[in-house]
mmCIF file of C-alpha atoms in Angstrom:
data_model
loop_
_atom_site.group_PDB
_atom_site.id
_atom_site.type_symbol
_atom_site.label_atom_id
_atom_site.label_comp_id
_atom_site.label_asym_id
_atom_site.label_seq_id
_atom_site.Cartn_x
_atom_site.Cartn_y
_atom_site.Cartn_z
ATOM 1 C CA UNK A 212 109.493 104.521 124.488
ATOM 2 C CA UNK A 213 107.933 102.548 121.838
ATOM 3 C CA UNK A 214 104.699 100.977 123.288
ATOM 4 C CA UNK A 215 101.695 102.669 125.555
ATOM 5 C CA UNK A 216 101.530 100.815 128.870
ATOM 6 C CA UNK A 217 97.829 99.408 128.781
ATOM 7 C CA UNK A 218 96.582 101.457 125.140
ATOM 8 C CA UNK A 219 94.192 99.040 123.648
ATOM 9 C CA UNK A 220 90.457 99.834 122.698
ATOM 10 C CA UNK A 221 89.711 97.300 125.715
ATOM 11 C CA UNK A 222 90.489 100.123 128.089
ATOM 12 C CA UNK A 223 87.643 101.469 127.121
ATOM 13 C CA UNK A 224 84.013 99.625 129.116
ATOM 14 C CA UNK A 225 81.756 100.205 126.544
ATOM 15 C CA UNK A 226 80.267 99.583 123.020
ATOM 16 C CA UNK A 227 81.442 102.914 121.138
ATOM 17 C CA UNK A 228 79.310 102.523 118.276
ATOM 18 C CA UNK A 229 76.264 102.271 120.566
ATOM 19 C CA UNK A 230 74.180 105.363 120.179
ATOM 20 C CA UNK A 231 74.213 105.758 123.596
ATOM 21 C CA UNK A 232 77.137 106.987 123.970
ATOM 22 C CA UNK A 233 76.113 109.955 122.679
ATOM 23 C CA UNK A 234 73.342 110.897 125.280
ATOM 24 C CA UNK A 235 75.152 111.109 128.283
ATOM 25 C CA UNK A 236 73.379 113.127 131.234
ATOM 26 C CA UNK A 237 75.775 114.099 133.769
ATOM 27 C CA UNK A 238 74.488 116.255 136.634
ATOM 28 C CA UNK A 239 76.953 118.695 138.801
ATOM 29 C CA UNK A 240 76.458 119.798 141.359
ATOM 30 C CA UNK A 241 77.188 123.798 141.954
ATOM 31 C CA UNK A 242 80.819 123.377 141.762
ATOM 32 C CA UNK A 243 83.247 126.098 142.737
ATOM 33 C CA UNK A 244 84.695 128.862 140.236
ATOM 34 C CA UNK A 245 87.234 126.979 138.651
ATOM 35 C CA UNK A 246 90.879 127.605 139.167
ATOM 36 C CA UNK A 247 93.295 127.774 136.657
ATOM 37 C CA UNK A 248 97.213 126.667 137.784
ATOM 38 C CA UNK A 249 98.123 129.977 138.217
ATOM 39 C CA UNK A 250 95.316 131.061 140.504
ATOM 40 C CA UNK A 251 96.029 128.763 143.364
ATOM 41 C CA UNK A 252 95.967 129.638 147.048
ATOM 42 C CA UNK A 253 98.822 131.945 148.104
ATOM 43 C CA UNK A 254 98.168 133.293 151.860
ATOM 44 C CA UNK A 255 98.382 129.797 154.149
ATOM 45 C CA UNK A 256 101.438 128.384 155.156
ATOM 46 C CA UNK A 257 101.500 124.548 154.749
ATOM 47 C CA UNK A 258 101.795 122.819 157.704
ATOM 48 C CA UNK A 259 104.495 120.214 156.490
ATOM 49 C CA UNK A 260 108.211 120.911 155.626
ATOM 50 C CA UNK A 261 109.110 117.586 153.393
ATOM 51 C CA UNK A 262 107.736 115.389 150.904
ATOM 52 C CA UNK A 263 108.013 112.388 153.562
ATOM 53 C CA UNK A 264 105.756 114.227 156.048
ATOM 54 C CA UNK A 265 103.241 113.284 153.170
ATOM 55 C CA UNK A 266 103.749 110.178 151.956
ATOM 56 C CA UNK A 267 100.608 107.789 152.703
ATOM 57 C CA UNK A 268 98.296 110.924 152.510
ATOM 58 C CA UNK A 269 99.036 112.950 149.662
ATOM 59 C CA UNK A 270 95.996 112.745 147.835
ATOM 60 C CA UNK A 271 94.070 113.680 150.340
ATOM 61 C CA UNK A 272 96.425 116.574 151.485
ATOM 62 C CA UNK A 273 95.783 117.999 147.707
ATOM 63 C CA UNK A 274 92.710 118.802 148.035
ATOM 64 C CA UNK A 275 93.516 120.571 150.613
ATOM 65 C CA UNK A 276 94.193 124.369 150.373
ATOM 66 C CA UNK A 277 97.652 124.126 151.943
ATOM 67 C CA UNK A 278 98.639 120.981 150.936
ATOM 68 C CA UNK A 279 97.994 121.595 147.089
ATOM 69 C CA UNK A 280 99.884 125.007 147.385
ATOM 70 C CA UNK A 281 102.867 122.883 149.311
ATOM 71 C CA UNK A 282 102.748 119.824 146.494
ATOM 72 C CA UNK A 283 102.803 122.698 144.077
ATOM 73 C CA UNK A 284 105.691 124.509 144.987
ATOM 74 C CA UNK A 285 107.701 120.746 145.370
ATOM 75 C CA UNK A 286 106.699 119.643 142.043
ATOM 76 C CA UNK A 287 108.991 122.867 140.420
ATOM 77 C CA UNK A 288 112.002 121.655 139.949
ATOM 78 C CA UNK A 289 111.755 118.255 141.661
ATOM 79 C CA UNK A 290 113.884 114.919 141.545
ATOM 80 C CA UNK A 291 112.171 112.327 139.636
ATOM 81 C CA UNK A 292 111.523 110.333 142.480
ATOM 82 C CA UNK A 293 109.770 113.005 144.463
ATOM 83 C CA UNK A 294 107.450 113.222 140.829
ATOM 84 C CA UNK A 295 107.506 109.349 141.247
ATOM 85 C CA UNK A 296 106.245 109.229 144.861
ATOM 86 C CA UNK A 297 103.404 111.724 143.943
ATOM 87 C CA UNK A 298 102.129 110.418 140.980
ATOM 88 C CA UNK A 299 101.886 106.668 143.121
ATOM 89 C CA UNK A 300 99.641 108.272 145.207
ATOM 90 C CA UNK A 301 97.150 110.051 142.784
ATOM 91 C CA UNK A 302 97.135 108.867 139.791
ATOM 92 C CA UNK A 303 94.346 105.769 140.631
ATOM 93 C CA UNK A 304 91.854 108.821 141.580
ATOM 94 C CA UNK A 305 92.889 111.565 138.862
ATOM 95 C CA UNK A 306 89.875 111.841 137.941
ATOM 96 C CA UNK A 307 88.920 112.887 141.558
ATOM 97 C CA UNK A 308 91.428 115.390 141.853
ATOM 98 C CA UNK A 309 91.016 116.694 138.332
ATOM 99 C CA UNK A 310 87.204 118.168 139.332
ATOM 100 C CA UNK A 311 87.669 118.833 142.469
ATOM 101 C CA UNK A 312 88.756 123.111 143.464
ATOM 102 C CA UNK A 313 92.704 122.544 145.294
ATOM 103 C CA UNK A 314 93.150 119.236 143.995
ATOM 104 C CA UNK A 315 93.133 120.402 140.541
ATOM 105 C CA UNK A 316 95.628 123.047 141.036
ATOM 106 C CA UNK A 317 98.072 120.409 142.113
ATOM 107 C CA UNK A 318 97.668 117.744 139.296
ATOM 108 C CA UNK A 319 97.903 120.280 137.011
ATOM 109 C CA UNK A 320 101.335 121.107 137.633
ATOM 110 C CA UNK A 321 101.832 117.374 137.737
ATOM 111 C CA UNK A 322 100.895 116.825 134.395
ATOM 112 C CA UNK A 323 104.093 119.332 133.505
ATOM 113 C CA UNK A 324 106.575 117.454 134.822
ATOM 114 C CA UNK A 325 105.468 114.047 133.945
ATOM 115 C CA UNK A 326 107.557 111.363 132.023
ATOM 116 C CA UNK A 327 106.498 109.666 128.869
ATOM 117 C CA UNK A 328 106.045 106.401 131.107
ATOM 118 C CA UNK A 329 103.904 108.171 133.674
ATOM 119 C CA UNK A 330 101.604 110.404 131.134
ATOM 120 C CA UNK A 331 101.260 106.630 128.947
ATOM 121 C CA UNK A 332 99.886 105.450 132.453
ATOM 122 C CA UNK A 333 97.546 108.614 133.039
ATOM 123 C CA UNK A 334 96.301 108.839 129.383
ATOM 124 C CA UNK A 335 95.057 104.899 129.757
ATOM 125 C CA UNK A 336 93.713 106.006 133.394
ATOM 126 C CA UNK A 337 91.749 108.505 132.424
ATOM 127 C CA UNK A 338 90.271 107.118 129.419
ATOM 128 C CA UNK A 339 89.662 103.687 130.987
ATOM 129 C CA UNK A 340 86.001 104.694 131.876
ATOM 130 C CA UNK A 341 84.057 107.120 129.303
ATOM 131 C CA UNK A 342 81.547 107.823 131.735
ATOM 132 C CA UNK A 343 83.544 109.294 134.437
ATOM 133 C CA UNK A 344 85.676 110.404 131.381
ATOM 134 C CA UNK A 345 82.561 112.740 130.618
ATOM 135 C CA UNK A 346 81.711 113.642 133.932
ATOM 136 C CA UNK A 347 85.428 115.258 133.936
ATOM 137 C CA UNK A 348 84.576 117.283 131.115
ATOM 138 C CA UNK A 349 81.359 118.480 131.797
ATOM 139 C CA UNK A 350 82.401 120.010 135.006
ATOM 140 C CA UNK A 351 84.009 123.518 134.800
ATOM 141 C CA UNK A 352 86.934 122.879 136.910
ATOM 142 C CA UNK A 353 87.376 119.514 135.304
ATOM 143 C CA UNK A 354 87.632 120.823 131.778
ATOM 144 C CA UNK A 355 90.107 123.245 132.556
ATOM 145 C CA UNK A 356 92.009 120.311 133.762
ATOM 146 C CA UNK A 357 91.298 118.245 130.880
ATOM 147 C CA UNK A 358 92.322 120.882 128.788
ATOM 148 C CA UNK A 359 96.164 121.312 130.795
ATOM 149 C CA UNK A 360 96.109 117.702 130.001
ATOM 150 C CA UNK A 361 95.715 117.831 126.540
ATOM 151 C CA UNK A 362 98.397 120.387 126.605
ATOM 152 C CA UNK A 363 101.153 118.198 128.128
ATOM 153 C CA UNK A 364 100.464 115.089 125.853
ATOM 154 C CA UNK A 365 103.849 113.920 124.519
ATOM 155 C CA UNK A 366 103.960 111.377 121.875
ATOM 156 C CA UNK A 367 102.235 111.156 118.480
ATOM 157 C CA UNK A 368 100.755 107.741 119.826
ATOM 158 C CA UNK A 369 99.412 109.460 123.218
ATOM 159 C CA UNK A 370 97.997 112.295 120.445
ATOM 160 C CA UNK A 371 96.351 109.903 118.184
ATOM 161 C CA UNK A 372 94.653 107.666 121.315
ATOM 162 C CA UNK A 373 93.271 110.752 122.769
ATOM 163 C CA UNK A 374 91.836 112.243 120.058
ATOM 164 C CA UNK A 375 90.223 108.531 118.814
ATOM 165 C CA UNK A 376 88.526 108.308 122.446
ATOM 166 C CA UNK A 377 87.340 111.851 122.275
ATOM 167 C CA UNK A 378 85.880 111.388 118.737
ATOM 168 C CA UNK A 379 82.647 108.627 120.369
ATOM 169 C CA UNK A 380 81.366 111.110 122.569
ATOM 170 C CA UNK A 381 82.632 114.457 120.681
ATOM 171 C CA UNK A 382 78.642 115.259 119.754
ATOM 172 C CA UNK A 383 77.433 115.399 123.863
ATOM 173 C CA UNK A 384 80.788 117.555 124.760
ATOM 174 C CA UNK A 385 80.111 119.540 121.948
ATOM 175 C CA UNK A 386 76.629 120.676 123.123
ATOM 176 C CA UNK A 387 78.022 121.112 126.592
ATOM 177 C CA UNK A 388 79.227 125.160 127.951
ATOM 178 C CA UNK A 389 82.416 123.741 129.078
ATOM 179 C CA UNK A 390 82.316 120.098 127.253
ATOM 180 C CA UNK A 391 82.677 122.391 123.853
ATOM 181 C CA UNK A 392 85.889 124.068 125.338
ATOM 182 C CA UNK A 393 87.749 120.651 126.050
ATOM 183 C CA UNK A 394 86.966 119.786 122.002
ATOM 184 C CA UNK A 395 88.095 123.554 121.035
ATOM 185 C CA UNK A 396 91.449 123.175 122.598
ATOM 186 C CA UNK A 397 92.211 120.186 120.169
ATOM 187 C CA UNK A 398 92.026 121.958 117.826
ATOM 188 C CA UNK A 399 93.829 125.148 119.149
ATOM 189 C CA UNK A 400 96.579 123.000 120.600
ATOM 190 C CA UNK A 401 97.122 120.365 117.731
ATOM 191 C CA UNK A 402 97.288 120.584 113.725
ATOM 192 C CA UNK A 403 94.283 119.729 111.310
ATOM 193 C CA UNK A 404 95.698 116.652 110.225
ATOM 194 C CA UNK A 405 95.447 115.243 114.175
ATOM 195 C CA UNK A 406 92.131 115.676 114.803
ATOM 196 C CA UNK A 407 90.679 114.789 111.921
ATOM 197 C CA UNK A 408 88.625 112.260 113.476
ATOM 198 C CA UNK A 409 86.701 114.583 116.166
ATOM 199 C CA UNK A 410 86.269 117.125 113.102
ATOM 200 C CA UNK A 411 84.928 114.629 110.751
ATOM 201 C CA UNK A 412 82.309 113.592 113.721
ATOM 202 C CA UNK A 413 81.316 117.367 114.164
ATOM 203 C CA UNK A 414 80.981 117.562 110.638
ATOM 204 C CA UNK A 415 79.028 114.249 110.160
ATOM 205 C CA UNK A 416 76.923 115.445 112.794
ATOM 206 C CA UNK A 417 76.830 119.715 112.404
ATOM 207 C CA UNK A 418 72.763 119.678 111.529
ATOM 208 C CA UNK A 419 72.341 118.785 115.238
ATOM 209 C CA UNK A 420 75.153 120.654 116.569
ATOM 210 C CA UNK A 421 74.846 124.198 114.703
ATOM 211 C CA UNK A 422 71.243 124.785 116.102
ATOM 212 C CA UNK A 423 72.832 124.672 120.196
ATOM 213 C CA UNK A 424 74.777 127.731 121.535
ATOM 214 C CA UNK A 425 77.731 125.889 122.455
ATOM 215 C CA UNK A 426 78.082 123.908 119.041
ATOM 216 C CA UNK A 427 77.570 127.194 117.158
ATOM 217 C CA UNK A 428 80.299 128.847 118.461
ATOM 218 C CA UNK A 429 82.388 125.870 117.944
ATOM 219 C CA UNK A 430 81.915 125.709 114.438
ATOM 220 C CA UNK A 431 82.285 129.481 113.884
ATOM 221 C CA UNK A 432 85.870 129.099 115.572
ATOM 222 C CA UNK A 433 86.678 126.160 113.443
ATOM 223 C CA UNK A 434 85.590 127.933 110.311
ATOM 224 C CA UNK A 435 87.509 130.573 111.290
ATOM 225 C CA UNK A 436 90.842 129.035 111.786
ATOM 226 C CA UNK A 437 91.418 126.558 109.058
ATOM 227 C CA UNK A 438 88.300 127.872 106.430
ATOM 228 C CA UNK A 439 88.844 125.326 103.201
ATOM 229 C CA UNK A 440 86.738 124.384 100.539
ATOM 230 C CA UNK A 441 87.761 121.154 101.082
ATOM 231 C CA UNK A 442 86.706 117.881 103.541
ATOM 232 C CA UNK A 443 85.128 118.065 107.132
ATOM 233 C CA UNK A 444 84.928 122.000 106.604
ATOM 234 C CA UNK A 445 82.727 122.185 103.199
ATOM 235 C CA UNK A 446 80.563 119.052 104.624
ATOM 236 C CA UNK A 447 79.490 122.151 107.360
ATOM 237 C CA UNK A 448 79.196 124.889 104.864
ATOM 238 C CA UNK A 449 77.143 122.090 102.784
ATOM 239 C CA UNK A 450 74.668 121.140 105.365
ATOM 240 C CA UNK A 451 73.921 124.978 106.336
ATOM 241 C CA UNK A 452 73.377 125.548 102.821
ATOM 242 C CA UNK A 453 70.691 122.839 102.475
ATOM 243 C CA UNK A 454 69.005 124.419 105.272
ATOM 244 C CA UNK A 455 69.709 127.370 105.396
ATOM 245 C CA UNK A 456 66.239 129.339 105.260
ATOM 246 C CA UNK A 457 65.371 127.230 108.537
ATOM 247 C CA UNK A 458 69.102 127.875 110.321
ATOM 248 C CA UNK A 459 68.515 131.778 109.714
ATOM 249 C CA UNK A 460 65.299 131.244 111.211
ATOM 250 C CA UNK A 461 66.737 129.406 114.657
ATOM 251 C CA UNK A 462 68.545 131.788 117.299
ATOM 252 C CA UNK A 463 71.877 130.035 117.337
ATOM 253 C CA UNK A 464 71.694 128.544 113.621
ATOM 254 C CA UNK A 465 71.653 132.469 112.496
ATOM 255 C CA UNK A 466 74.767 132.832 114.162
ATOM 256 C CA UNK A 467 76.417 131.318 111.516
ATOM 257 C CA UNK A 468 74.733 131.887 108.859
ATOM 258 C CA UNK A 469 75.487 135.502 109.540
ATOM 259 C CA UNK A 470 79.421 134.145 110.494
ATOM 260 C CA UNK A 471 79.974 132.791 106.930
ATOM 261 C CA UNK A 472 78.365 135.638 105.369
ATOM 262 C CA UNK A 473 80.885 137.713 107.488
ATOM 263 C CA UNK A 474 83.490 135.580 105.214
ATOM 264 C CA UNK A 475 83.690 137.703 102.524
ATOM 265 C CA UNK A 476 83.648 134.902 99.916
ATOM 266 C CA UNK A 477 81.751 136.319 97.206
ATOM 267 C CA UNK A 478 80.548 132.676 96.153
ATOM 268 C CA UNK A 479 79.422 131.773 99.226
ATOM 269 C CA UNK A 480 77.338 135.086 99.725
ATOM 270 C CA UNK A 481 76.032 134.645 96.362
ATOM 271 C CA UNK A 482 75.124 131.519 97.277
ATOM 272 C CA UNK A 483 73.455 131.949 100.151
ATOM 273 C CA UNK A 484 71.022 135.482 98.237
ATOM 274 C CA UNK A 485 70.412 132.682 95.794
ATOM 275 C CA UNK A 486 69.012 130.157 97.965
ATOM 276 C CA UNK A 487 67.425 132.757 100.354
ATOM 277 C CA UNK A 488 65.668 134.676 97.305
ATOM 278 C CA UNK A 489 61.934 135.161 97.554
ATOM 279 C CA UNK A 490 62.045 134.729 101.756
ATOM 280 C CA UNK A 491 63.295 137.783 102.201
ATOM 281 C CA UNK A 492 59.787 139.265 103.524
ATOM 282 C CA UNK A 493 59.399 136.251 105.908
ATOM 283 C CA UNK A 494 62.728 136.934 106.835
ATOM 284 C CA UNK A 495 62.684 140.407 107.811
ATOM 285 C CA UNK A 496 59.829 139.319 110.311
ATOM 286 C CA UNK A 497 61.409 136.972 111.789
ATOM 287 C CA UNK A 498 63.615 138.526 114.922
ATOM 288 C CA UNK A 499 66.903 136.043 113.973
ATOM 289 C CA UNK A 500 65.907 135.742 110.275
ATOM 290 C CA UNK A 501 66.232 139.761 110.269
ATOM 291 C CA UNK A 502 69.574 140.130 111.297
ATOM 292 C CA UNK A 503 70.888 137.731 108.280
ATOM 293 C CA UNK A 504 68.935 140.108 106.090
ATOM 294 C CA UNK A 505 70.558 143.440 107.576
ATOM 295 C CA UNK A 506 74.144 141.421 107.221
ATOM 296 C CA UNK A 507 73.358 139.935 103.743
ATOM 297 C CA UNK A 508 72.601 143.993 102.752
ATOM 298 C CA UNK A 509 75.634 144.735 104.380
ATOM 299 C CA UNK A 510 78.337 142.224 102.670
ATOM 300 C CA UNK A 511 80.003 142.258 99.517
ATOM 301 C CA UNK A 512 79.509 146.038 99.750
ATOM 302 C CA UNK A 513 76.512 145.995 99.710
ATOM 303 C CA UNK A 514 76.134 144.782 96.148
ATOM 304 C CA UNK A 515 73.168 142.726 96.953
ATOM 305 C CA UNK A 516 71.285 145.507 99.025
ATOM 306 C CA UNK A 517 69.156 146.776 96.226
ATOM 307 C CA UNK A 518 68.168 143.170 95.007
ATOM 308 C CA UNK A 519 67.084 142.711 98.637
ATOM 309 C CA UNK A 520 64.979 145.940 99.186
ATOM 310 C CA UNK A 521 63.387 145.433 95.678
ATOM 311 C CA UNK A 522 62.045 141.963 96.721
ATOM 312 C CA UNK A 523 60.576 143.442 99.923
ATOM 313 C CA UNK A 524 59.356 146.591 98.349
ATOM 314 C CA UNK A 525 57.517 144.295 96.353
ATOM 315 C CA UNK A 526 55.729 142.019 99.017
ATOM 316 C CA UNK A 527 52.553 141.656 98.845
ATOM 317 C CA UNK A 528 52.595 142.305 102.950
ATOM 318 C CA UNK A 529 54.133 145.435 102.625
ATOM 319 C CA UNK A 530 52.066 147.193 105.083
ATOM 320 C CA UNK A 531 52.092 144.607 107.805
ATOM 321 C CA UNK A 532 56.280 144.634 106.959
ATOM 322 C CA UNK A 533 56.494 147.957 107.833
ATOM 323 C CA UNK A 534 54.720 147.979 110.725
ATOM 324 C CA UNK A 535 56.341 144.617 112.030
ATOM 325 C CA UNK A 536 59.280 145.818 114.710
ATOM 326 C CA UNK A 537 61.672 143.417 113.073
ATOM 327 C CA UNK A 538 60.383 144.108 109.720
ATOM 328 C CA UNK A 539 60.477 147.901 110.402
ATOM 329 C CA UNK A 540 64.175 147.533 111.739
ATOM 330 C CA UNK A 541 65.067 145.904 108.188
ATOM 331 C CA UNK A 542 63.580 148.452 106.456
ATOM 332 C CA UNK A 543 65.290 151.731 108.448
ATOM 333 C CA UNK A 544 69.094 149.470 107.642
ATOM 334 C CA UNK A 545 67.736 149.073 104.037
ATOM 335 C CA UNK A 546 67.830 153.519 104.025
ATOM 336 C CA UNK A 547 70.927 153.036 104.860
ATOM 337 C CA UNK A 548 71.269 151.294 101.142
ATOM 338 C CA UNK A 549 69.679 153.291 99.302
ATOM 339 C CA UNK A 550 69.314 156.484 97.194
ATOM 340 C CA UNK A 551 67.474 158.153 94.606
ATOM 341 C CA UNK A 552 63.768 157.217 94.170
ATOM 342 C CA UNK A 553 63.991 154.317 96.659
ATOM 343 C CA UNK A 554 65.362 156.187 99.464
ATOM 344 C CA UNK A 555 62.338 157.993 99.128
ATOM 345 C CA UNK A 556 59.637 155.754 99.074
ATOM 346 C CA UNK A 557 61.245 154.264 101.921
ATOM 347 C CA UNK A 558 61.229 156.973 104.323
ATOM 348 C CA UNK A 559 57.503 157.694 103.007
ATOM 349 C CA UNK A 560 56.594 154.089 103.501
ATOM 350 C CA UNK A 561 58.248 154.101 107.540
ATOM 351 C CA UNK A 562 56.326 157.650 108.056
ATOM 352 C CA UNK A 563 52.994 156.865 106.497
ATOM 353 C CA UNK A 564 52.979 153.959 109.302
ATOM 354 C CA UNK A 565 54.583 155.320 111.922
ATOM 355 C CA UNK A 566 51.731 155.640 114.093
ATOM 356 C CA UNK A 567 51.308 151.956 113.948
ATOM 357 C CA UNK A 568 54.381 150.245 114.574
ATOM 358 C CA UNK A 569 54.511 148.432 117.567
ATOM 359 C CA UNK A 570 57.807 149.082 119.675
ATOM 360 C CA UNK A 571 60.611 145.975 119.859
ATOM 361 C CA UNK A 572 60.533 144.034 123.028
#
């Protein structure tokens, strides 16, 4: 079919240029281990033999552990009015059922066998309230639902709408354990081109979101898939860049410093020695800034290793260096790099202090 049943930005209760909308707080509550749709209950026997025996009540038999396992098995292979008679029932609380343990067993096998008609109707349900929108994704059984959803979107149109809504609030679900998952799977499920618009808010956005755990890895899996010199992708490599000495510094920013160095790119090391030349000493005290110092000595095979141990061989804090347990650490990988003359007053430097260098914690 041609048009979305209800797909208009009015669907959605809020102003989405409002900065507000990217400081949601949404509390949960101890929720249970999520459950994928192939982890469902298997040992009780329902205690209905037909669709009919539920009609009136099947939303609240899903969430049950017998009726979700009965509702699955029906949904395999069922008419279309069986799928019809179902969906009648739940789809007004799908956002219920989509957090909640047995519930979301069942509607994920619902979103499988779903029409175009009915998945227009649940695309403009779910998204018709951002808050509770977020609250879904946030949760950890919710965003594996979310993400099952994503999966069984049908139409370029459905595609497009989806990814739009997701693009207001992408920075909150991006900073989120299981909010950063739900944005990930766009990009593992669909092409570049579609979600342009969440990837040109993370990139618009990537100071804030490469110094949290969550956004880190997010951007070292988008790097890694569809690396290009080019758009949303070299805005991120840009930004680092400009500040860079402070990301290598931060415990999830040196995460990907040390990812991109990891590249192989020999411009993009280069670039980063260059920028990073003459803090090499605060560096290697530093316990993140260290480890992009051991994996800067390490890359390009290690053709930037002796620039590196010459600049801290030449501090003018070589003692406390040495004797620094990050510091120290540098300087035992920099052996590694080494030979000749400088291998040697190395290993003299680490023994002639070795009395006095205070163990890692």
């Amino acid at each position: 079919m041609e048009d979305l049943t209800n797909f208009s930005a009015e669907t959605i209760p809020l102003d989405l240029s409002h900065p507000g909308v990217h400081r949601f707080a949404i509390v949960v509550d101890k929720p249970s281990p999520p459950v994928s749709a192939g982890d469902g209950p298997t040992n009780r026997q329902p205690s209905v033999s037909s669709l009919e025996d539920l009609r009136g009540k099947v939303f609240s038999e899903s969430m049950d552990p017998c009726g979700c396992q009965f509702l699955h098995q029906k949904l395999q292979g069922s008419k279309s009015e069986d799928i019809q008679m179902i969906f009648s029932e739940v789809k007004d609380r799908i956002c219920d059922l989509m957090i909640h343990r047995w519930g979301s067993y069942a509607i994920q096998k619902l979103f499988h066998v779903c029409d175009e008609e009915q998945m227009n109707q649940l695309v403009s349900l779910i998204t018709a309230n951002v808050s509770l929108l977020m609250s879904v994704c946030l949760h950890p059984q919710g965003s594996e639902s979310m993400k099952k959803f994503i999966e069984c979107l049908m139409t370029p149109k459905q595609i497009s709408y989806m990814v739009a809504v997701f693009s207001y609030f992408t920075v909150p679900l991006v900073k989120n354990q299981f909010g950063s998952l739900v944005v990930g799977h766009f990009f593992r499920i669909f092409p570049a081109e579609d979600t342009k618009p969440i990837l040109k808010v993370i990139a618009d956005d990537c100071s804030e979101i490469i110094v949290d755990d969550s956004g880190s890895r997010l951007l070292q899996d988008i790097m890694t898939k569809d690396y290009s010199p080019r758009g949303s992708v070299k805005r991120i490599i840009t930004v680092m860049f400009l500040n860079i000495f402070g990301l290598s510094l931060k415990q999830f920013g040196n995460r990907l410093v040390q990812h991109v160095i990891g590249f192989e790119r020999p411009h993009l090391t280069e670039h980063i020695v260059s920028e990073l030349t003459g803090t090499f000493d605060i560096l290697s005290r530093d316990l993140y800034g260290s480890e992009v110092v051991k994996k800067l000595m390490e890359a390009s095979d290690k053709k930037y290793a002796p620039q590196i141990i010459d600049e801290l061989l030449s501090s003018d804090e070589l003692p406390g260096l040495v004797v620094d347990p990050c510091g120290n650490s540098v300087l035992q990988n920099a052996k590694k790099y080494s030979t000749g003359t400088v291998h040697k007053t190395l290993n003299d430097l680490i023994g002639r202090y070795s009395q006095l260098i205070t163990p890692p914690n």
